[in-house]
Amino acid sequence: MHLQTRIWQAIAALAIVAFIVLLLIKLPFGGEEDEPVTRSVELPPLGYEVVTFDALPGWAVDNHREALEPFLRSCIALQARPAEAAANPVEYLAEDQPVSFGGTSADWQGPCEAALALVQSGNVTLDEARAFFEANFAPVQFSQPVVEADTAPMMTQDGLFTGYFEPIYPASATRTDEFSAPVLTRPSDLVTIELGTFRSELAGTRLAGRVENGQLVPYDTHAQIMRDRPQTEVLAWMNPNDLLFLQIQGSGRLSIDGRDVHVGYAAPNGHPYTAIGRELVRIGAMTLEQVSMQSIYEWLESAPAEAAAQVREVNESYIFFRLVTEEKDPALGPFGAQGIQLTAMRSLAVDRRYHTLGAPVWVDLDTDDNHPYPMQRLFIAQDTGGAIRGPVRGDVFIGSGSEAGGQAGLMRRTGRMYTLLPLSIIERLEGDGTQAQADA
């Protein structure tokens, strides 16, 4: 029986314990596997080091069994590629980093088959689940540069971790005074170009625009799209502030006449994302400490319509959507960039230029005013995001609905990440030398 079919059968029989919920707002994330992670072509340098599992804070006390199901789901996508194909086709490889972190599909076959065999053997204990990850992977800790005024760049293992959720918004099939903003499908004249097909050093970077007189020119900005709607299908009509946050999340559920309609990310207009919270601080509407998803939404709702529109359109980025018709497991979240349904508190959005979708990732997050306890748990990289940029940057999928949204809106934490890579990839990394990049 084909490995992918066996994995689906195993997933159906696998019981996973419920989740813990904690965490902030995600910026636009992709719903297609090869959608762009960022528009910028300037990539930060990367440091990495192979470490032991003993070096992972809290590793021994997590419930690793909860990560087995999402990992098996990711195996379906990982094993869909030919054995010799790159597991991460948009990985950025610098000249001084000849060894791929993603490897090939064949590198992931062993861990995927071992996970399947473990699940099919019967009830998986916590110790067995932890032993599986320890036997088939080794952790790699990543670091990235930090630049302070008047100092040379230094490498740090700390990075920013936020949270996101699947919103459920009221909407209408027709335009009304309340629901005046259209949810648009991808226009036929929107063109995306993978720059990696022209230059290998630009792998993972895309441009979006339209062709005019034989030249690619930028597509319309957010404001231009609102003034002069492109010729494309309208999936639904929403409150304009709800639409903004739907675009920030990248997908969600719309409640239309008592029925739920799922919409997913289709494409961006190609303009960079600008956080409107910074604009509200700039104009004196609130302080930096007051900025949150909730405070931004409340300001937009209470402001005059024209003022709210001006603030929304400071962000020139615009996301087009598609109607999600794939069969969904109601217990899971939306489809992420890997084409796999997300699992609350076990799915993580990462920067695909550095991390392979489907890879297990250990996250160690510090405490802060909103979170009195550290977060130390195993996630599976299954999504991407327009603001998720850099080797040490993650976005935790919290869940669906308003409660998850409230928790996501409070999350902006400092932490560290360790990607678990198959041993065959580790052997090549160690053969190439794992400390050099950190000190280069």
Tab-separated table of C-alpha atoms in Angstrom:
chain	number	residue	atom	x	y	z
A	1	MET	CA	0.000	0.000	0.000
A	2	HIS	CA	1.286	3.498	-0.886
A	3	LEU	CA	2.938	5.357	1.999
A	4	GLN	CA	0.621	8.372	1.680
A	5	THR	CA	-2.494	6.194	1.838
A	6	ARG	CA	-1.148	4.357	4.871
A	7	ILE	CA	-0.424	7.665	6.583
A	8	TRP	CA	-4.010	8.873	6.045
A	9	GLN	CA	-5.326	5.627	7.496
A	10	ALA	CA	-3.053	5.961	10.506
A	11	ILE	CA	-4.108	9.557	11.099
A	12	ALA	CA	-7.747	8.527	11.193
A	13	ALA	CA	-6.968	6.108	14.013
A	14	LEU	CA	-4.634	8.377	15.940
A	15	ALA	CA	-6.076	10.020	19.068
A	16	ILE	CA	-4.375	13.260	20.074
A	17	VAL	CA	-4.788	14.897	23.494
A	18	ALA	CA	-6.377	18.403	23.651
A	19	PHE	CA	-4.358	21.567	23.343
A	20	ILE	CA	-3.148	24.320	25.709
A	21	VAL	CA	-3.930	27.870	24.537
A	22	LEU	CA	-1.867	31.028	25.139
A	23	LEU	CA	-0.513	33.740	22.521
A	24	LEU	CA	-0.459	37.644	18.795
A	25	ILE	CA	-1.501	38.683	15.473
A	26	LYS	CA	-0.223	36.973	12.384
A	27	LEU	CA	0.602	38.981	9.314
A	28	PRO	CA	-0.463	37.708	5.910
A	29	PHE	CA	0.197	34.028	5.452
A	30	GLY	CA	0.119	31.889	2.358
A	31	GLY	CA	-2.469	29.357	1.379
A	32	GLU	CA	-0.576	27.888	-1.554
A	33	GLU	CA	2.504	25.805	-0.984
A	34	ASP	CA	4.849	27.895	-3.121
A	35	GLU	CA	3.465	31.371	-2.400
A	36	PRO	CA	6.045	34.072	-1.615
A	37	VAL	CA	7.391	34.392	1.886
A	38	THR	CA	8.700	37.892	1.326
A	39	ARG	CA	9.151	40.451	-1.383
A	40	SER	CA	12.586	41.567	-0.217
A	41	VAL	CA	15.651	40.104	-1.895
A	42	GLU	CA	17.973	41.031	0.978
A	43	LEU	CA	18.253	38.016	3.237
A	44	PRO	CA	19.778	38.098	6.707
A	45	PRO	CA	22.829	35.933	7.339
A	46	LEU	CA	22.287	32.684	9.135
A	47	GLY	CA	23.998	30.947	12.031
A	48	TYR	CA	23.345	27.347	13.014
A	49	GLU	CA	24.662	24.677	15.342
A	50	VAL	CA	23.772	21.006	15.766
A	51	VAL	CA	22.967	20.414	19.447
A	52	THR	CA	21.726	17.532	21.587
A	53	PHE	CA	18.177	17.028	22.825
A	54	ASP	CA	19.450	17.687	26.355
A	55	ALA	CA	20.123	21.261	25.217
A	56	LEU	CA	16.419	21.848	24.488
A	57	PRO	CA	14.812	23.552	27.523
A	58	GLY	CA	11.772	21.575	28.687
A	59	TRP	CA	12.180	18.819	26.080
A	60	ALA	CA	11.609	15.979	28.542
A	61	VAL	CA	8.240	17.250	29.810
A	62	ASP	CA	6.351	18.084	26.599
A	63	ASN	CA	3.627	15.814	25.226
A	64	HIS	CA	5.417	14.767	22.025
A	65	ARG	CA	2.522	12.482	21.146
A	66	GLU	CA	0.479	15.577	20.246
A	67	ALA	CA	2.982	16.394	17.498
A	68	LEU	CA	2.767	12.974	15.817
A	69	GLU	CA	-0.504	13.559	13.957
A	70	PRO	CA	0.478	16.917	12.434
A	71	PHE	CA	3.869	15.453	11.495
A	72	LEU	CA	2.201	12.522	9.732
A	73	ARG	CA	-0.045	14.941	7.874
A	74	SER	CA	3.017	16.842	6.732
A	75	CYS	CA	4.586	13.580	5.584
A	76	ILE	CA	1.863	13.328	2.948
A	77	ALA	CA	3.118	16.553	1.367
A	78	LEU	CA	6.795	15.747	1.925
A	79	GLN	CA	6.474	12.374	0.225
A	80	ALA	CA	4.411	13.708	-2.681
A	81	ARG	CA	7.599	14.954	-4.336
A	82	PRO	CA	9.987	12.642	-6.225
A	83	ALA	CA	12.634	11.101	-3.972
A	84	GLU	CA	15.440	13.146	-5.522
A	85	ALA	CA	13.482	16.428	-5.467
A	86	ALA	CA	14.324	19.178	-2.999
A	87	ALA	CA	12.119	19.002	0.087
A	88	ASN	CA	12.223	22.802	0.199
A	89	PRO	CA	12.287	24.103	-3.381
A	90	VAL	CA	12.487	27.752	-2.287
A	91	GLU	CA	15.293	27.352	0.255
A	92	TYR	CA	17.878	30.120	0.288
A	93	LEU	CA	21.416	28.730	0.099
A	94	ALA	CA	24.201	31.260	0.567
A	95	GLU	CA	27.527	30.692	-1.166
A	96	ASP	CA	29.133	29.762	2.161
A	97	GLN	CA	26.325	27.303	2.973
A	98	PRO	CA	26.475	24.586	0.307
A	99	VAL	CA	24.526	22.034	2.373
A	100	SER	CA	20.727	22.179	2.310
A	101	PHE	CA	18.750	22.146	5.563
A	102	GLY	CA	15.766	20.695	3.733
A	103	GLY	CA	17.575	17.987	1.811
A	104	THR	CA	15.538	15.862	-0.550
A	105	SER	CA	12.250	14.061	-0.236
A	106	ALA	CA	14.251	10.868	0.292
A	107	ASP	CA	15.810	12.306	3.467
A	108	TRP	CA	12.352	12.535	5.033
A	109	GLN	CA	11.109	9.114	3.953
A	110	GLY	CA	12.774	7.262	6.831
A	111	PRO	CA	11.299	9.447	9.597
A	112	CYS	CA	7.887	9.397	7.896
A	113	GLU	CA	7.875	5.600	7.641
A	114	ALA	CA	9.061	5.278	11.244
A	115	ALA	CA	6.267	7.565	12.461
A	116	LEU	CA	3.712	5.566	10.506
A	117	ALA	CA	5.006	2.267	11.892
A	118	LEU	CA	4.868	3.628	15.440
A	119	VAL	CA	1.260	4.778	15.098
A	120	GLN	CA	0.171	1.524	13.454
A	121	SER	CA	1.734	-0.488	16.284
A	122	GLY	CA	-1.040	0.564	18.652
A	123	ASN	CA	-1.483	3.058	21.471
A	124	VAL	CA	1.580	5.289	21.465
A	125	THR	CA	2.919	6.213	24.895
A	126	LEU	CA	4.453	9.572	25.717
A	127	ASP	CA	7.878	7.959	26.073
A	128	GLU	CA	7.551	6.212	22.703
A	129	ALA	CA	6.610	9.450	20.978
A	130	ARG	CA	9.570	11.289	22.471
A	131	ALA	CA	11.893	8.397	21.606
A	132	PHE	CA	10.697	8.498	17.990
A	133	PHE	CA	11.766	12.105	17.533
A	134	GLU	CA	15.063	11.487	19.329
A	135	ALA	CA	15.867	8.440	17.180
A	136	ASN	CA	15.061	9.993	13.806
A	137	PHE	CA	16.157	13.613	14.154
A	138	ALA	CA	18.777	15.874	15.648
A	139	PRO	CA	18.082	19.481	16.666
A	140	VAL	CA	19.726	22.432	14.930
A	141	GLN	CA	19.649	25.770	16.740
A	142	PHE	CA	19.503	28.842	14.541
A	143	SER	CA	20.808	32.350	15.142
A	144	GLN	CA	20.482	35.615	13.254
A	145	PRO	CA	22.152	39.035	13.241
A	146	VAL	CA	21.168	41.870	15.526
A	147	VAL	CA	22.292	45.385	14.725
A	148	GLU	CA	22.493	48.118	17.342
A	149	ALA	CA	23.455	51.723	16.811
A	150	ASP	CA	27.176	52.330	16.294
A	151	THR	CA	28.037	48.646	16.690
A	152	ALA	CA	28.910	45.917	14.267
A	153	PRO	CA	26.241	43.234	13.684
A	154	MET	CA	26.335	40.377	16.182
A	155	MET	CA	24.607	37.009	16.085
A	156	THR	CA	21.783	36.239	18.494
A	157	GLN	CA	19.742	33.100	19.098
A	158	ASP	CA	16.731	35.190	20.159
A	159	GLY	CA	13.877	36.013	17.822
A	160	LEU	CA	10.272	37.202	17.760
A	161	PHE	CA	7.337	34.816	18.112
A	162	THR	CA	3.739	35.873	17.561
A	163	GLY	CA	0.426	34.049	17.238
A	164	TYR	CA	-2.422	33.871	14.750
A	165	PHE	CA	-5.865	32.305	14.512
A	166	GLU	CA	-8.674	31.415	12.136
A	167	PRO	CA	-11.271	34.174	12.433
A	168	ILE	CA	-15.014	33.700	11.976
A	169	TYR	CA	-16.579	36.853	10.555
A	170	PRO	CA	-20.149	37.849	9.645
A	171	ALA	CA	-20.538	38.535	5.928
A	172	SER	CA	-23.185	39.010	3.266
A	173	ALA	CA	-23.790	37.610	-0.195
A	174	THR	CA	-24.773	41.118	-1.350
A	175	ARG	CA	-23.415	44.577	-0.646
A	176	THR	CA	-25.072	46.514	2.187
A	177	ASP	CA	-24.214	49.595	4.230
A	178	GLU	CA	-22.776	47.325	6.931
A	179	PHE	CA	-21.009	44.922	4.563
A	180	SER	CA	-19.421	47.191	1.960
A	181	ALA	CA	-15.976	45.648	1.365
A	182	PRO	CA	-15.642	42.886	-1.262
A	183	VAL	CA	-13.729	39.644	-0.715
A	184	LEU	CA	-12.040	39.338	-4.107
A	185	THR	CA	-10.660	36.339	-5.961
A	186	ARG	CA	-7.319	36.507	-7.775
A	187	PRO	CA	-7.566	38.744	-10.860
A	188	SER	CA	-6.644	37.181	-14.191
A	189	ASP	CA	-4.110	39.938	-14.927
A	190	LEU	CA	-2.118	39.392	-11.722
A	191	VAL	CA	1.244	37.838	-12.626
A	192	THR	CA	3.772	36.371	-10.183
A	193	ILE	CA	7.396	35.673	-11.058
A	194	GLU	CA	9.713	33.313	-9.166
A	195	LEU	CA	13.055	35.121	-9.279
A	196	GLY	CA	14.883	31.915	-8.386
A	197	THR	CA	14.230	30.658	-11.912
A	198	PHE	CA	16.465	33.480	-13.154
A	199	ARG	CA	19.059	33.615	-10.375
A	200	SER	CA	19.633	30.851	-7.846
A	201	GLU	CA	20.557	33.327	-5.100
A	202	LEU	CA	17.040	34.769	-5.342
A	203	ALA	CA	15.295	31.437	-4.691
A	204	GLY	CA	12.203	31.906	-2.557
A	205	THR	CA	11.621	35.483	-3.695
A	206	ARG	CA	8.732	36.465	-5.934
A	207	LEU	CA	7.474	39.609	-7.572
A	208	ALA	CA	3.847	40.291	-8.400
A	209	GLY	CA	2.469	42.712	-10.948
A	210	ARG	CA	0.750	43.015	-14.313
A	211	VAL	CA	2.083	43.102	-17.843
A	212	GLU	CA	1.690	46.405	-19.689
A	213	ASN	CA	3.275	47.004	-23.094
A	214	GLY	CA	5.466	43.957	-22.655
A	215	GLN	CA	6.800	45.030	-19.249
A	216	LEU	CA	5.988	43.842	-15.732
A	217	VAL	CA	4.745	46.779	-13.665
A	218	PRO	CA	3.571	46.875	-10.033
A	219	TYR	CA	-0.011	45.801	-9.420
A	220	ASP	CA	-2.520	48.194	-7.890
A	221	THR	CA	-2.073	49.168	-4.252
A	222	HIS	CA	-4.668	48.527	-1.553
A	223	ALA	CA	-6.112	52.019	-2.042
A	224	GLN	CA	-6.231	51.686	-5.825
A	225	ILE	CA	-8.015	48.335	-5.584
A	226	MET	CA	-10.612	49.872	-3.276
A	227	ARG	CA	-11.232	52.768	-5.684
A	228	ASP	CA	-11.157	50.806	-8.932
A	229	ARG	CA	-12.014	47.155	-8.296
A	230	PRO	CA	-10.345	44.731	-10.729
A	231	GLN	CA	-12.453	42.491	-12.942
A	232	THR	CA	-12.717	39.444	-10.710
A	233	GLU	CA	-15.259	37.468	-8.697
A	234	VAL	CA	-16.630	38.729	-5.389
A	235	LEU	CA	-16.878	35.847	-2.916
A	236	ALA	CA	-18.720	37.857	-0.250
A	237	TRP	CA	-19.091	41.314	1.272
A	238	MET	CA	-17.684	42.209	4.696
A	239	ASN	CA	-17.250	45.006	7.177
A	240	PRO	CA	-14.085	46.725	5.821
A	241	ASN	CA	-12.308	46.420	9.169
A	242	ASP	CA	-13.124	42.715	9.361
A	243	LEU	CA	-11.763	42.301	5.831
A	244	LEU	CA	-8.500	43.949	6.865
A	245	PHE	CA	-8.035	41.451	9.672
A	246	LEU	CA	-9.081	38.553	7.444
A	247	GLN	CA	-6.285	39.628	5.105
A	248	ILE	CA	-3.853	39.821	7.999
A	249	GLN	CA	-4.757	36.275	9.039
A	250	GLY	CA	-4.754	35.020	5.449
A	251	SER	CA	-7.771	32.740	5.686
A	252	GLY	CA	-10.908	32.320	7.723
A	253	ARG	CA	-14.550	31.432	7.950
A	254	LEU	CA	-17.363	33.711	6.845
A	255	SER	CA	-20.839	33.329	8.317
A	256	ILE	CA	-23.307	34.084	5.503
A	257	ASP	CA	-27.038	33.589	6.054
A	258	GLY	CA	-26.460	30.931	8.702
A	259	ARG	CA	-23.883	28.926	6.767
A	260	ASP	CA	-20.094	28.910	7.024
A	261	VAL	CA	-18.001	29.624	3.951
A	262	HIS	CA	-14.265	28.962	4.121
A	263	VAL	CA	-11.957	31.287	2.216
A	264	GLY	CA	-8.228	30.828	1.834
A	265	TYR	CA	-5.233	32.794	0.643
A	266	ALA	CA	-4.944	32.975	-3.143
A	267	ALA	CA	-2.341	35.658	-3.907
A	268	PRO	CA	-0.962	39.027	-2.771
A	269	ASN	CA	-0.846	42.165	-4.883
A	270	GLY	CA	2.931	42.242	-4.430
A	271	HIS	CA	3.233	45.395	-2.344
A	272	PRO	CA	4.994	45.158	1.038
A	273	TYR	CA	2.982	44.854	4.224
A	274	THR	CA	2.919	47.906	6.501
A	275	ALA	CA	1.738	47.475	10.080
A	276	ILE	CA	-1.043	49.994	10.635
A	277	GLY	CA	-0.391	49.947	14.372
A	278	ARG	CA	2.747	51.968	13.658
A	279	GLU	CA	0.675	54.481	11.702
A	280	LEU	CA	-1.704	54.886	14.651
A	281	VAL	CA	1.285	55.570	16.895
A	282	ARG	CA	2.688	58.052	14.359
A	283	ILE	CA	-0.522	60.097	14.244
A	284	GLY	CA	-0.853	60.035	18.034
A	285	ALA	CA	-3.947	57.833	18.181
A	286	MET	CA	-2.275	55.515	20.699
A	287	THR	CA	1.084	54.739	22.246
A	288	LEU	CA	3.271	51.843	21.195
A	289	GLU	CA	2.430	50.082	24.462
A	290	GLN	CA	-1.285	50.355	23.689
A	291	VAL	CA	-1.027	48.739	20.255
A	292	SER	CA	-2.748	45.370	20.012
A	293	MET	CA	-5.102	43.650	17.632
A	294	GLN	CA	-8.043	44.626	19.832
A	295	SER	CA	-7.031	48.291	20.233
A	296	ILE	CA	-6.436	48.689	16.487
A	297	TYR	CA	-9.839	47.187	15.672
A	298	GLU	CA	-11.623	49.339	18.256
A	299	TRP	CA	-10.002	52.501	16.860
A	300	LEU	CA	-10.990	51.628	13.292
A	301	GLU	CA	-14.574	50.896	14.314
A	302	SER	CA	-14.969	54.158	16.254
A	303	ALA	CA	-13.186	56.439	13.764
A	304	PRO	CA	-15.018	58.257	10.947
A	305	ALA	CA	-15.238	56.061	7.858
A	306	GLU	CA	-12.847	58.191	5.791
A	307	ALA	CA	-10.222	58.329	8.553
A	308	ALA	CA	-10.425	54.564	9.070
A	309	ALA	CA	-10.020	53.968	5.326
A	310	GLN	CA	-6.950	56.212	5.200
A	311	VAL	CA	-5.290	54.246	8.000
A	312	ARG	CA	-6.187	50.867	6.479
A	313	GLU	CA	-4.774	51.917	3.120
A	314	VAL	CA	-1.425	52.977	4.585
A	315	ASN	CA	-0.809	49.261	4.194
A	316	GLU	CA	-0.412	48.941	0.419
A	317	SER	CA	-0.537	45.143	0.579
A	318	TYR	CA	-3.774	43.472	-0.488
A	319	ILE	CA	-4.644	39.776	-0.307
A	320	PHE	CA	-6.903	37.992	-2.782
A	321	PHE	CA	-8.813	34.900	-1.677
A	322	ARG	CA	-10.165	31.642	-3.016
A	323	LEU	CA	-13.144	29.550	-1.974
A	324	VAL	CA	-11.883	26.546	-0.027
A	325	THR	CA	-13.580	23.449	-1.396
A	326	GLU	CA	-11.234	20.775	-0.044
A	327	GLU	CA	-12.762	18.328	2.411
A	328	LYS	CA	-11.952	19.507	5.927
A	329	ASP	CA	-11.685	17.807	9.282
A	330	PRO	CA	-13.895	20.021	11.498
A	331	ALA	CA	-11.623	19.358	14.481
A	332	LEU	CA	-8.695	21.028	12.715
A	333	GLY	CA	-7.961	24.525	11.474
A	334	PRO	CA	-7.611	25.986	7.986
A	335	PHE	CA	-5.244	24.724	5.319
A	336	GLY	CA	-1.763	26.170	5.699
A	337	ALA	CA	0.916	26.871	3.119
A	338	GLN	CA	1.883	23.181	2.992
A	339	GLY	CA	-1.630	22.270	1.913
A	340	ILE	CA	-2.238	20.544	5.257
A	341	GLN	CA	-4.871	21.504	7.832
A	342	LEU	CA	-3.358	23.275	10.808
A	343	THR	CA	-3.430	21.923	14.357
A	344	ALA	CA	-3.992	24.368	17.217
A	345	MET	CA	-0.870	24.925	19.321
A	346	ARG	CA	1.133	22.436	17.229
A	347	SER	CA	1.364	24.183	13.836
A	348	LEU	CA	3.941	26.908	13.281
A	349	ALA	CA	4.421	29.441	10.491
A	350	VAL	CA	8.072	29.917	9.508
A	351	ASP	CA	10.227	31.566	6.857
A	352	ARG	CA	10.559	28.965	4.101
A	353	ARG	CA	13.808	30.435	2.913
A	354	TYR	CA	15.398	28.798	5.948
A	355	HIS	CA	12.983	26.132	7.203
A	356	THR	CA	11.329	23.214	5.423
A	357	LEU	CA	7.567	22.844	5.707
A	358	GLY	CA	6.892	19.621	7.576
A	359	ALA	CA	9.944	19.863	9.818
A	360	PRO	CA	9.450	19.509	13.590
A	361	VAL	CA	10.501	22.690	15.419
A	362	TRP	CA	11.193	23.005	19.135
A	363	VAL	CA	10.248	26.436	20.473
A	364	ASP	CA	11.437	27.927	23.772
A	365	LEU	CA	9.649	31.189	24.613
A	366	ASP	CA	10.391	33.545	27.496
A	367	THR	CA	7.861	34.870	29.983
A	368	ASP	CA	6.425	38.384	29.682
A	369	ASP	CA	3.702	40.536	31.251
A	370	ASN	CA	0.957	38.540	29.504
A	371	HIS	CA	2.551	35.111	29.912
A	372	PRO	CA	3.892	34.240	33.381
A	373	TYR	CA	5.204	30.851	32.250
A	374	PRO	CA	7.635	29.931	29.473
A	375	MET	CA	6.338	28.053	26.450
A	376	GLN	CA	8.453	25.027	25.578
A	377	ARG	CA	6.880	22.656	23.088
A	378	LEU	CA	7.220	20.842	19.798
A	379	PHE	CA	5.574	22.313	16.702
A	380	ILE	CA	5.463	21.280	13.057
A	381	ALA	CA	6.332	23.908	10.430
A	382	GLN	CA	3.209	23.929	8.250
A	383	ASP	CA	2.621	27.532	7.258
A	384	THR	CA	4.278	30.767	6.137
A	385	GLY	CA	3.591	34.467	6.551
A	386	GLY	CA	4.455	37.738	4.884
A	387	ALA	CA	5.826	39.118	8.172
A	388	ILE	CA	7.488	35.858	9.197
A	389	ARG	CA	10.961	36.723	8.016
A	390	GLY	CA	14.293	35.485	9.269
A	391	PRO	CA	15.910	32.305	10.616
A	392	VAL	CA	14.559	32.829	14.159
A	393	ARG	CA	10.966	33.939	13.608
A	394	GLY	CA	7.799	31.968	14.254
A	395	ASP	CA	4.033	32.407	14.315
A	396	VAL	CA	1.993	29.982	16.400
A	397	PHE	CA	-1.437	28.871	15.167
A	398	ILE	CA	-3.672	29.310	18.235
A	399	GLY	CA	-6.983	27.960	16.928
A	400	SER	CA	-10.310	29.229	15.583
A	401	GLY	CA	-12.813	31.792	16.813
A	402	SER	CA	-12.874	34.829	19.061
A	403	GLU	CA	-11.265	33.200	22.116
A	404	ALA	CA	-8.255	32.122	20.077
A	405	GLY	CA	-8.185	35.590	18.534
A	406	GLY	CA	-8.036	37.243	21.931
A	407	GLN	CA	-5.131	35.058	22.976
A	408	ALA	CA	-3.328	35.581	19.681
A	409	GLY	CA	-3.657	39.328	20.088
A	410	LEU	CA	-1.613	39.259	23.285
A	411	MET	CA	1.335	37.293	21.972
A	412	ARG	CA	4.592	38.973	21.127
A	413	ARG	CA	7.300	36.963	22.833
A	414	THR	CA	11.039	36.503	22.625
A	415	GLY	CA	12.291	32.979	22.140
A	416	ARG	CA	14.577	30.508	20.448
A	417	MET	CA	13.945	27.818	17.867
A	418	TYR	CA	15.526	24.473	17.125
A	419	THR	CA	14.594	22.697	13.905
A	420	LEU	CA	14.686	18.894	14.033
A	421	LEU	CA	16.317	17.540	10.872
A	422	PRO	CA	16.633	13.935	9.629
A	423	LEU	CA	19.940	12.306	10.525
A	424	SER	CA	20.999	11.993	6.885
A	425	ILE	CA	20.881	15.790	6.584
A	426	ILE	CA	22.677	16.184	9.913
A	427	GLU	CA	25.533	14.004	8.642
A	428	ARG	CA	26.012	16.301	5.669
A	429	LEU	CA	25.830	19.415	7.847
A	430	GLU	CA	28.396	18.066	10.277
A	431	GLY	CA	30.631	17.058	7.417
A	432	ASP	CA	30.483	20.636	6.161
A	433	GLY	CA	31.105	22.154	9.616
A	434	THR	CA	28.239	23.596	11.651
A	435	GLN	CA	29.941	26.414	13.523
A	436	ALA	CA	31.442	28.278	10.596
A	437	GLN	CA	28.295	30.081	9.523
A	438	ALA	CA	27.652	31.426	12.996
A	439	ASP	CA	31.043	33.125	13.098
A	440	ALA	CA	31.388	34.151	9.464
